[in-house]
mmCIF file of C-alpha atoms in Angstrom:
data_model
loop_
_atom_site.group_PDB
_atom_site.id
_atom_site.type_symbol
_atom_site.label_atom_id
_atom_site.label_comp_id
_atom_site.label_asym_id
_atom_site.label_seq_id
_atom_site.Cartn_x
_atom_site.Cartn_y
_atom_site.Cartn_z
ATOM 1 C CA MET A 1 18.240 48.290 19.877
ATOM 2 C CA ASP A 2 17.925 45.580 21.907
ATOM 3 C CA ILE A 3 16.630 42.530 19.820
ATOM 4 C CA GLN A 4 17.728 39.709 22.336
ATOM 5 C CA GLN A 5 14.368 39.087 23.436
ATOM 6 C CA ALA A 6 12.713 39.848 20.073
ATOM 7 C CA GLU A 7 9.859 37.199 19.583
ATOM 8 C CA VAL A 8 9.013 35.984 15.585
ATOM 9 C CA ARG A 9 5.337 34.245 15.060
ATOM 10 C CA ARG A 10 4.056 32.795 11.865
ATOM 11 C CA GLU A 11 0.476 33.115 10.857
ATOM 12 C CA TRP A 12 -0.404 34.464 13.927
ATOM 13 C CA ARG A 13 -3.988 35.368 13.082
ATOM 14 C CA ASN A 14 -3.282 34.696 10.018
ATOM 15 C CA ILE A 15 -0.576 37.412 9.823
ATOM 16 C CA ASP A 16 2.122 35.898 7.895
ATOM 17 C CA LEU A 17 4.858 37.065 10.185
ATOM 18 C CA LEU A 18 4.804 38.959 13.256
ATOM 19 C CA ILE A 19 8.074 40.441 15.374
ATOM 20 C CA VAL A 20 7.392 41.507 18.940
ATOM 21 C CA MET A 21 10.359 43.616 20.804
ATOM 22 C CA PRO A 22 9.011 43.781 24.318
ATOM 23 C CA SER A 23 12.186 45.423 25.410
ATOM 24 C CA GLU A 24 11.383 48.339 22.949
ATOM 25 C CA LYS A 25 7.860 48.242 22.748
ATOM 26 C CA ILE A 26 7.627 47.775 19.214
ATOM 27 C CA VAL A 27 5.395 45.236 17.340
ATOM 28 C CA ILE A 28 6.117 44.628 13.533
ATOM 29 C CA PRO A 29 3.388 42.609 11.325
ATOM 30 C CA ILE A 30 4.750 42.036 7.885
ATOM 31 C CA GLU A 31 1.997 40.977 5.378
ATOM 32 C CA LEU A 32 3.801 38.909 2.453
ATOM 33 C CA LYS A 33 2.714 39.327 -1.167
ATOM 34 C CA ILE A 34 4.353 36.944 -3.516
ATOM 35 C CA ASP A 35 1.917 35.717 -6.452
ATOM 36 C CA SER A 36 -1.534 37.258 -4.993
ATOM 37 C CA THR A 37 -2.552 40.449 -4.005
ATOM 38 C CA GLN A 38 -4.025 41.963 -0.831
ATOM 39 C CA GLY A 39 -7.980 41.655 0.080
ATOM 40 C CA VAL A 40 -10.124 44.825 0.108
ATOM 41 C CA ASP A 41 -9.668 45.333 3.817
ATOM 42 C CA GLN A 42 -7.433 42.791 4.582
ATOM 43 C CA LEU A 43 -4.320 45.169 5.861
ATOM 44 C CA GLN A 44 -7.060 47.450 7.791
ATOM 45 C CA ARG A 45 -8.288 43.790 9.561
ATOM 46 C CA TYR A 46 -4.812 42.732 10.582
ATOM 47 C CA ARG A 47 -3.708 46.323 11.808
ATOM 48 C CA HIS A 48 -6.700 46.459 14.056
ATOM 49 C CA ILE A 49 -6.131 42.550 15.341
ATOM 50 C CA VAL A 50 -2.496 43.925 16.459
ATOM 51 C CA GLU A 51 -3.565 47.384 17.673
ATOM 52 C CA SER A 52 -6.075 45.260 19.900
ATOM 53 C CA GLU A 53 -3.391 43.025 21.311
ATOM 54 C CA TRP A 54 -0.885 45.773 21.831
ATOM 55 C CA LEU A 55 -2.192 48.932 22.631
ATOM 56 C CA LEU A 56 -0.949 51.937 21.544
ATOM 57 C CA ASP A 57 -2.100 53.956 24.439
ATOM 58 C CA HIS A 58 0.214 51.731 26.615
ATOM 59 C CA GLY A 59 3.081 52.854 24.606
ATOM 60 C CA TRP A 60 3.524 50.515 22.017
ATOM 61 C CA LYS A 61 4.744 51.583 18.767
ATOM 62 C CA HIS A 62 3.624 49.794 15.262
ATOM 63 C CA LEU A 63 5.580 49.300 12.568
ATOM 64 C CA ASN A 64 3.286 47.695 9.574
ATOM 65 C CA VAL A 65 5.213 46.377 6.765
ATOM 66 C CA PHE A 66 3.661 45.122 3.390
ATOM 67 C CA LEU A 67 6.031 42.827 1.663
ATOM 68 C CA THR A 68 5.791 42.159 -2.209
ATOM 69 C CA LYS A 69 7.267 40.867 -4.927
ATOM 70 C CA HIS A 70 5.515 43.181 -7.516
ATOM 71 C CA ASP A 71 4.675 46.698 -7.207
ATOM 72 C CA GLU A 72 1.458 46.903 -5.065
ATOM 73 C CA ALA A 73 0.686 49.617 -2.912
ATOM 74 C CA PRO A 74 -0.972 49.163 0.187
ATOM 75 C CA LEU A 75 -4.772 49.653 0.835
ATOM 76 C CA ASP A 76 -4.755 50.715 4.077
ATOM 77 C CA ALA A 77 -2.135 53.450 2.883
ATOM 78 C CA ASP A 78 -1.592 55.649 5.647
ATOM 79 C CA GLN A 79 -1.009 52.729 7.826
ATOM 80 C CA TRP A 80 1.463 50.281 6.252
ATOM 81 C CA HIS A 81 4.899 50.595 4.897
ATOM 82 C CA PRO A 82 5.586 49.047 1.282
ATOM 83 C CA LEU A 83 8.899 47.366 0.486
ATOM 84 C CA ARG A 84 9.516 45.532 -2.276
ATOM 85 C CA MET A 85 11.420 42.167 -1.898
ATOM 86 C CA SER A 86 14.378 43.226 -4.103
ATOM 87 C CA ASP A 87 14.908 46.083 -2.056
ATOM 88 C CA LEU A 88 15.048 43.879 1.080
ATOM 89 C CA VAL A 89 17.554 41.241 -0.535
ATOM 90 C CA ASN A 90 19.420 44.276 -1.332
ATOM 91 C CA GLU A 91 19.618 45.603 1.945
ATOM 92 C CA LEU A 92 20.482 41.856 3.592
ATOM 93 C CA GLU A 93 22.734 40.787 1.107
ATOM 94 C CA PRO A 94 25.730 43.289 2.562
ATOM 95 C CA ILE A 95 25.331 42.005 5.871
ATOM 96 C CA ALA A 96 25.249 38.111 4.811
ATOM 97 C CA LYS A 97 28.409 38.668 3.287
ATOM 98 C CA THR A 98 30.335 40.501 6.042
ATOM 99 C CA ASN A 99 29.344 38.221 9.118
ATOM 100 C CA GLY A 100 31.879 35.096 8.367
ATOM 101 C CA SER A 101 31.316 31.835 8.132
ATOM 102 C CA SER A 102 28.707 31.255 10.944
ATOM 103 C CA VAL A 103 25.670 28.976 10.539
ATOM 104 C CA ALA A 104 23.299 31.719 10.667
ATOM 105 C CA SER A 105 25.195 33.685 8.164
ATOM 106 C CA GLU A 106 25.299 30.593 5.208
ATOM 107 C CA SER A 107 21.448 30.192 5.904
ATOM 108 C CA LEU A 108 20.958 33.787 5.566
ATOM 109 C CA ARG A 109 23.237 33.520 2.328
ATOM 110 C CA ALA A 110 21.769 30.629 0.865
ATOM 111 C CA TYR A 111 17.894 32.282 1.818
ATOM 112 C CA LEU A 112 18.949 35.178 -0.293
ATOM 113 C CA ARG A 113 20.303 33.326 -3.437
ATOM 114 C CA MET A 114 17.268 31.104 -3.032
ATOM 115 C CA LEU A 115 14.969 34.185 -3.346
ATOM 116 C CA ARG A 116 17.018 35.919 -6.186
ATOM 117 C CA ARG A 117 16.864 32.604 -8.100
ATOM 118 C CA HIS A 118 13.063 31.962 -8.074
ATOM 119 C CA HIS A 119 11.486 35.249 -7.186
ATOM 120 C CA LEU A 120 13.928 38.428 -8.137
ATOM 121 C CA GLU A 121 15.385 39.563 -11.330
ATOM 122 C CA ASP A 122 19.044 39.251 -11.903
ATOM 123 C CA LYS A 123 19.584 41.455 -15.127
ATOM 124 C CA ARG A 124 23.230 40.366 -15.111
ATOM 125 C CA LEU A 125 22.532 36.749 -15.409
ATOM 126 C CA GLU A 126 19.254 37.686 -17.895
ATOM 127 C CA GLU A 127 22.343 39.059 -19.860
ATOM 128 C CA ILE A 128 24.381 36.296 -19.693
ATOM 129 C CA ALA A 129 21.648 33.871 -20.394
ATOM 130 C CA SER A 130 20.592 35.726 -23.125
ATOM 131 C CA LYS A 131 23.952 35.718 -25.044
ATOM 132 C CA LEU A 132 24.311 32.114 -24.710
ATOM 133 C CA TRP A 133 21.237 31.171 -25.834
ATOM 134 C CA SER A 134 22.418 33.227 -29.128
ATOM 135 C CA ARG A 135 25.253 31.611 -29.289
ATOM 136 C CA HIS A 136 24.747 28.307 -28.177
ATOM 137 C CA LYS A 137 21.267 27.517 -28.736
ATOM 138 C CA GLU A 138 21.649 23.774 -30.096
ATOM 139 C CA ALA A 139 23.858 22.604 -27.428
ATOM 140 C CA LEU A 140 21.979 24.666 -24.478
ATOM 141 C CA GLU A 141 18.654 22.353 -25.688
ATOM 142 C CA PHE A 142 20.964 19.162 -25.533
ATOM 143 C CA LEU A 143 21.640 19.778 -22.353
ATOM 144 C CA ALA A 144 18.365 20.589 -21.032
ATOM 145 C CA ASP A 145 17.330 17.737 -22.455
ATOM 146 C CA ARG A 146 19.538 15.706 -20.645
ATOM 147 C CA ARG A 147 19.825 17.622 -17.360
ATOM 148 C CA PRO A 148 19.932 15.464 -13.828
ATOM 149 C CA ASP A 149 16.460 14.457 -12.559
ATOM 150 C CA ALA A 150 16.930 14.425 -8.856
ATOM 151 C CA VAL A 151 13.228 13.520 -7.953
ATOM 152 C CA GLY A 152 13.232 10.948 -10.882
ATOM 153 C CA ASN A 153 16.394 9.275 -9.204
ATOM 154 C CA LEU A 154 14.804 9.364 -5.844
ATOM 155 C CA PHE A 155 11.527 7.658 -7.032
ATOM 156 C CA ASP A 156 13.596 5.174 -8.975
ATOM 157 C CA ALA A 157 15.558 4.321 -5.516
ATOM 158 C CA LEU A 158 11.771 4.138 -4.121
ATOM 159 C CA LYS A 159 10.655 1.759 -6.465
ATOM 160 C CA ASP A 160 13.908 -0.462 -6.354
ATOM 161 C CA ARG A 161 13.097 -0.921 -2.361
ATOM 162 C CA ARG A 162 9.629 -1.525 -2.926
ATOM 163 C CA GLY A 163 9.557 -4.727 -0.971
ATOM 164 C CA GLU A 164 11.531 -3.023 1.743
ATOM 165 C CA LEU A 165 8.818 -0.146 1.625
ATOM 166 C CA ALA A 166 5.873 -2.872 2.059
ATOM 167 C CA LYS A 167 8.137 -4.367 4.908
ATOM 168 C CA ALA A 168 8.413 -0.713 6.774
ATOM 169 C CA LEU A 169 4.527 0.105 6.247
ATOM 170 C CA SER A 170 3.816 -2.976 8.262
ATOM 171 C CA GLU A 171 6.122 -2.455 10.893
ATOM 172 C CA VAL A 172 3.996 0.489 12.003
ATOM 173 C CA GLY A 173 0.149 -0.994 11.491
ATOM 174 C CA PRO A 174 -1.448 -3.941 9.419
ATOM 175 C CA GLN A 175 0.266 -5.933 7.197
ATOM 176 C CA VAL A 176 0.803 -3.799 3.962
ATOM 177 C CA VAL A 177 1.645 -6.007 0.968
ATOM 178 C CA LEU A 178 3.107 -5.114 -2.856
ATOM 179 C CA ASP A 179 0.293 -4.778 -5.438
ATOM 180 C CA ALA A 180 2.040 -3.472 -8.487
ATOM 181 C CA ASP A 181 4.467 -0.935 -10.088
ATOM 182 C CA TYR A 182 4.662 1.254 -13.035
ATOM 183 C CA LYS A 183 7.077 3.828 -14.326
ATOM 184 C CA THR A 184 5.950 6.515 -11.862
ATOM 185 C CA ILE A 185 3.558 5.067 -9.580
ATOM 186 C CA VAL A 186 4.000 2.070 -7.105
ATOM 187 C CA ARG A 187 0.830 0.739 -5.698
ATOM 188 C CA PHE A 188 0.233 -1.302 -1.840
ATOM 189 C CA ALA A 189 -2.586 -3.142 -0.754
ATOM 190 C CA PHE A 190 -3.441 -3.866 3.384
ATOM 191 C CA ALA A 191 -4.188 -7.511 3.334
ATOM 192 C CA LYS A 192 -6.865 -7.044 5.909
ATOM 193 C CA TRP A 193 -9.097 -5.511 3.219
ATOM 194 C CA ASP A 194 -9.027 -8.507 0.840
ATOM 195 C CA ASP A 195 -11.375 -10.522 3.223
ATOM 196 C CA LEU A 196 -14.162 -7.889 2.607
ATOM 197 C CA PRO A 197 -17.008 -8.762 0.567
ATOM 198 C CA GLY A 198 -17.010 -7.946 -2.907
ATOM 199 C CA PHE A 199 -13.501 -6.073 -2.573
ATOM 200 C CA LYS A 200 -11.619 -8.217 -5.810
ATOM 201 C CA GLN A 201 -14.074 -7.045 -8.295
ATOM 202 C CA ALA A 202 -11.792 -4.229 -9.488
ATOM 203 C CA THR A 203 -10.412 -3.403 -12.881
ATOM 204 C CA TRP A 204 -7.544 -1.100 -12.584
ATOM 205 C CA THR A 205 -5.278 -3.460 -11.195
ATOM 206 C CA GLU A 206 -4.241 -7.322 -11.843
ATOM 207 C CA SER A 207 -5.151 -7.719 -7.959
ATOM 208 C CA LYS A 208 -8.849 -6.689 -8.754
ATOM 209 C CA ARG A 209 -8.438 -4.959 -5.552
ATOM 210 C CA PHE A 210 -11.158 -1.717 -5.144
ATOM 211 C CA VAL A 211 -8.689 0.404 -2.609
ATOM 212 C CA LEU A 212 -5.038 0.635 -2.926
ATOM 213 C CA LEU A 213 -2.436 2.856 -1.438
ATOM 214 C CA GLU A 214 -0.254 4.445 -4.045
ATOM 215 C CA LEU A 215 3.345 5.887 -4.032
ATOM 216 C CA LYS A 216 2.939 8.524 -6.957
ATOM 217 C CA ARG A 217 5.668 10.791 -8.621
ATOM 218 C CA GLU A 218 4.253 13.911 -9.793
ATOM 219 C CA GLY A 219 6.754 16.309 -11.239
ATOM 220 C CA PRO A 220 8.477 17.761 -8.648
ATOM 221 C CA LYS A 221 6.739 15.860 -6.071
ATOM 222 C CA ILE A 222 6.197 12.638 -4.676
ATOM 223 C CA ASN A 223 2.879 12.195 -3.285
ATOM 224 C CA ALA A 224 0.992 9.391 -1.579
ATOM 225 C CA TYR A 225 -3.216 8.700 -2.357
ATOM 226 C CA LEU A 226 -5.413 6.263 -0.829
ATOM 227 C CA TYR A 227 -7.792 5.197 -4.113
ATOM 228 C CA LEU A 228 -10.932 3.741 -4.598
ATOM 229 C CA GLY A 229 -10.615 2.751 -8.670
ATOM 230 C CA PRO A 230 -12.932 1.074 -10.957
ATOM 231 C CA GLY A 231 -15.012 -2.164 -10.910
ATOM 232 C CA GLU A 232 -17.649 -4.198 -11.202
ATOM 233 C CA GLU A 233 -20.672 -1.628 -10.732
ATOM 234 C CA ASP A 234 -23.106 -2.825 -8.132
ATOM 235 C CA ALA A 235 -19.950 -3.588 -5.722
ATOM 236 C CA ARG A 236 -18.310 -0.486 -6.180
ATOM 237 C CA ALA A 237 -21.521 1.255 -5.579
ATOM 238 C CA ALA A 238 -21.687 -0.193 -2.121
ATOM 239 C CA TYR A 239 -17.985 0.626 -1.373
ATOM 240 C CA ALA A 240 -18.644 4.108 -3.330
ATOM 241 C CA SER A 241 -21.640 4.788 -1.026
ATOM 242 C CA LEU A 242 -19.632 3.987 2.243
ATOM 243 C CA LEU A 243 -16.800 5.946 1.605
ATOM 244 C CA ASP A 244 -17.765 9.228 0.056
ATOM 245 C CA LYS A 245 -18.797 10.717 2.915
ATOM 246 C CA LYS A 246 -15.625 9.624 5.090
ATOM 247 C CA ARG A 247 -13.069 10.740 2.242
ATOM 248 C CA LEU A 248 -10.029 12.615 3.562
ATOM 249 C CA HIS A 249 -9.045 14.804 0.568
ATOM 250 C CA ARG A 250 -11.446 17.258 -0.300
ATOM 251 C CA PRO A 251 -14.571 15.625 1.611
ATOM 252 C CA ASN A 252 -17.104 18.286 -0.123
ATOM 253 C CA THR A 253 -16.461 17.748 -3.817
ATOM 254 C CA ARG A 254 -17.689 15.637 -6.156
ATOM 255 C CA VAL A 255 -16.043 12.681 -7.208
ATOM 256 C CA GLY A 256 -15.757 11.048 -10.865
ATOM 257 C CA ARG A 257 -17.705 7.840 -11.505
ATOM 258 C CA ASP A 258 -14.760 5.999 -11.533
ATOM 259 C CA TRP A 259 -12.275 7.374 -9.537
ATOM 260 C CA MET A 260 -12.526 8.551 -5.996
ATOM 261 C CA CYS A 261 -9.582 9.980 -4.228
ATOM 262 C CA LEU A 262 -9.924 9.075 -0.612
ATOM 263 C CA ALA A 263 -6.998 10.778 1.179
ATOM 264 C CA LYS A 264 -3.629 12.261 0.012
ATOM 265 C CA SER A 265 -0.425 13.671 1.464
ATOM 266 C CA GLU A 266 3.092 15.079 0.285
ATOM 267 C CA MET A 267 5.864 12.718 1.103
ATOM 268 C CA LEU A 268 8.636 15.475 0.608
ATOM 269 C CA SER A 269 8.032 19.151 1.094
ATOM 270 C CA SER A 270 11.315 20.285 0.382
ATOM 271 C CA GLN A 271 12.764 20.762 -3.231
ATOM 272 C CA ILE A 272 15.807 18.157 -3.684
ATOM 273 C CA ASP A 273 18.466 18.541 -5.910
ATOM 274 C CA GLU A 274 21.965 16.353 -7.249
ATOM 275 C CA GLU A 275 22.914 17.363 -3.803
ATOM 276 C CA THR A 276 20.461 15.851 -1.849
ATOM 277 C CA ASP A 277 21.560 13.144 0.095
ATOM 278 C CA MET A 278 19.951 10.028 -1.262
ATOM 279 C CA GLU A 279 19.809 7.816 1.720
ATOM 280 C CA THR A 280 18.315 10.720 3.863
ATOM 281 C CA ALA A 281 15.592 11.356 1.359
ATOM 282 C CA ILE A 282 14.544 7.793 1.229
ATOM 283 C CA GLU A 283 14.204 7.782 5.032
ATOM 284 C CA ILE A 284 12.072 10.887 4.906
ATOM 285 C CA VAL A 285 9.743 9.739 2.307
ATOM 286 C CA THR A 286 9.603 5.856 4.095
ATOM 287 C CA LYS A 287 8.853 7.670 7.420
ATOM 288 C CA SER A 288 5.609 10.017 5.607
ATOM 289 C CA LEU A 289 4.460 7.236 3.739
ATOM 290 C CA GLN A 290 4.434 5.012 7.051
ATOM 291 C CA LEU A 291 2.132 8.071 9.010
ATOM 292 C CA PHE A 292 0.068 8.286 5.986
ATOM 293 C CA ALA A 293 -0.490 4.308 5.924
ATOM 294 C CA ARG A 294 -1.213 4.036 9.515
ATOM 295 C CA LYS A 295 -3.751 7.667 9.530
ATOM 296 C CA VAL A 296 -5.692 5.935 6.020
ATOM 297 C CA PHE A 297 -6.334 2.524 7.613
ATOM 298 C CA ASP A 298 -7.232 3.666 11.049
ATOM 299 C CA HIS A 299 -9.497 6.161 9.871
ATOM 300 C CA PHE A 300 -11.089 3.711 7.226
ATOM 301 C CA ASP A 301 -10.561 0.320 8.706
ATOM 302 C CA PRO A 302 -14.138 1.161 10.730
ATOM 303 C CA VAL A 303 -15.694 2.264 7.668
ATOM 304 C CA LEU A 304 -15.075 -0.914 5.570
ATOM 305 C CA ALA A 305 -15.477 -3.400 8.759
ATOM 306 C CA SER A 306 -19.269 -2.469 8.550
ATOM 307 C CA LEU A 307 -19.567 -4.132 5.001
ATOM 308 C CA THR A 308 -18.299 -7.476 6.871
ATOM 309 C CA THR A 309 -21.106 -6.862 9.727
ATOM 310 C CA SER A 310 -23.777 -6.200 7.234
ATOM 311 C CA SER A 311 -23.099 -9.024 5.057
ATOM 312 C CA LYS A 312 -23.653 -11.672 8.134
ATOM 313 C CA ASN A 313 -26.596 -9.886 9.012
#
């Protein structure tokens, strides 16, 4: 088939993948299930959506693929072809191995290795691992306790540059100052908010600021938060009532008595390992944090400014 003009869409009308080949008049919707299962009428709905766009009576052929990690039969059984991820990988691996050293081929090989590592069983490796643990349990436990921590190393490097981070944040918006740092948290503050009435009556930080920007290492991730913390009840209540309805993070959920997460964002979307370039990772986190700081300040500053106006009145 001529696939030079093939178009691949991601999340089109909630369908995971959609391949359209105009020259062949073939459309291939692919619904992928890894650790979840299909909805009652999900596949039927998706099929009707595709059929309404690429009409069968206009000569379009439809190949509906239900791609799954585990054995699961499609409920729209007569219309969807079940395909196991392991079978797909087995078909693609010989192709990836025979296509030389091009960038595309290496990308495909890397992706297939990732699928095997995270989603597919490898009986040969399972047997090797079982034998190793039975013979060298003590040594392997020792190594596991001391395995490299790429995310931890990155966060430590960010902590070492916390002053530079504060400066970088100030370059794209209002002045940001370093507040405090701990083993897995670095806190920053927007200097402008220090002048707000009753702002420095908090009890969760030595600076006594109610609202702080946090860079936090959480397991394999590095996230950023804007928090309203605990403090003097009357002062905190004024801030809580003002900010509650303006939250960017889960605005319709109930918050705790002492803590209110106003905003959250993941700083590094891809997983890193010991081969990841540290400077590149630091640059990515810095730029992500700059965008987050600018966003939350622009959103919440007008809200907090009303406290100053009301106090003057």
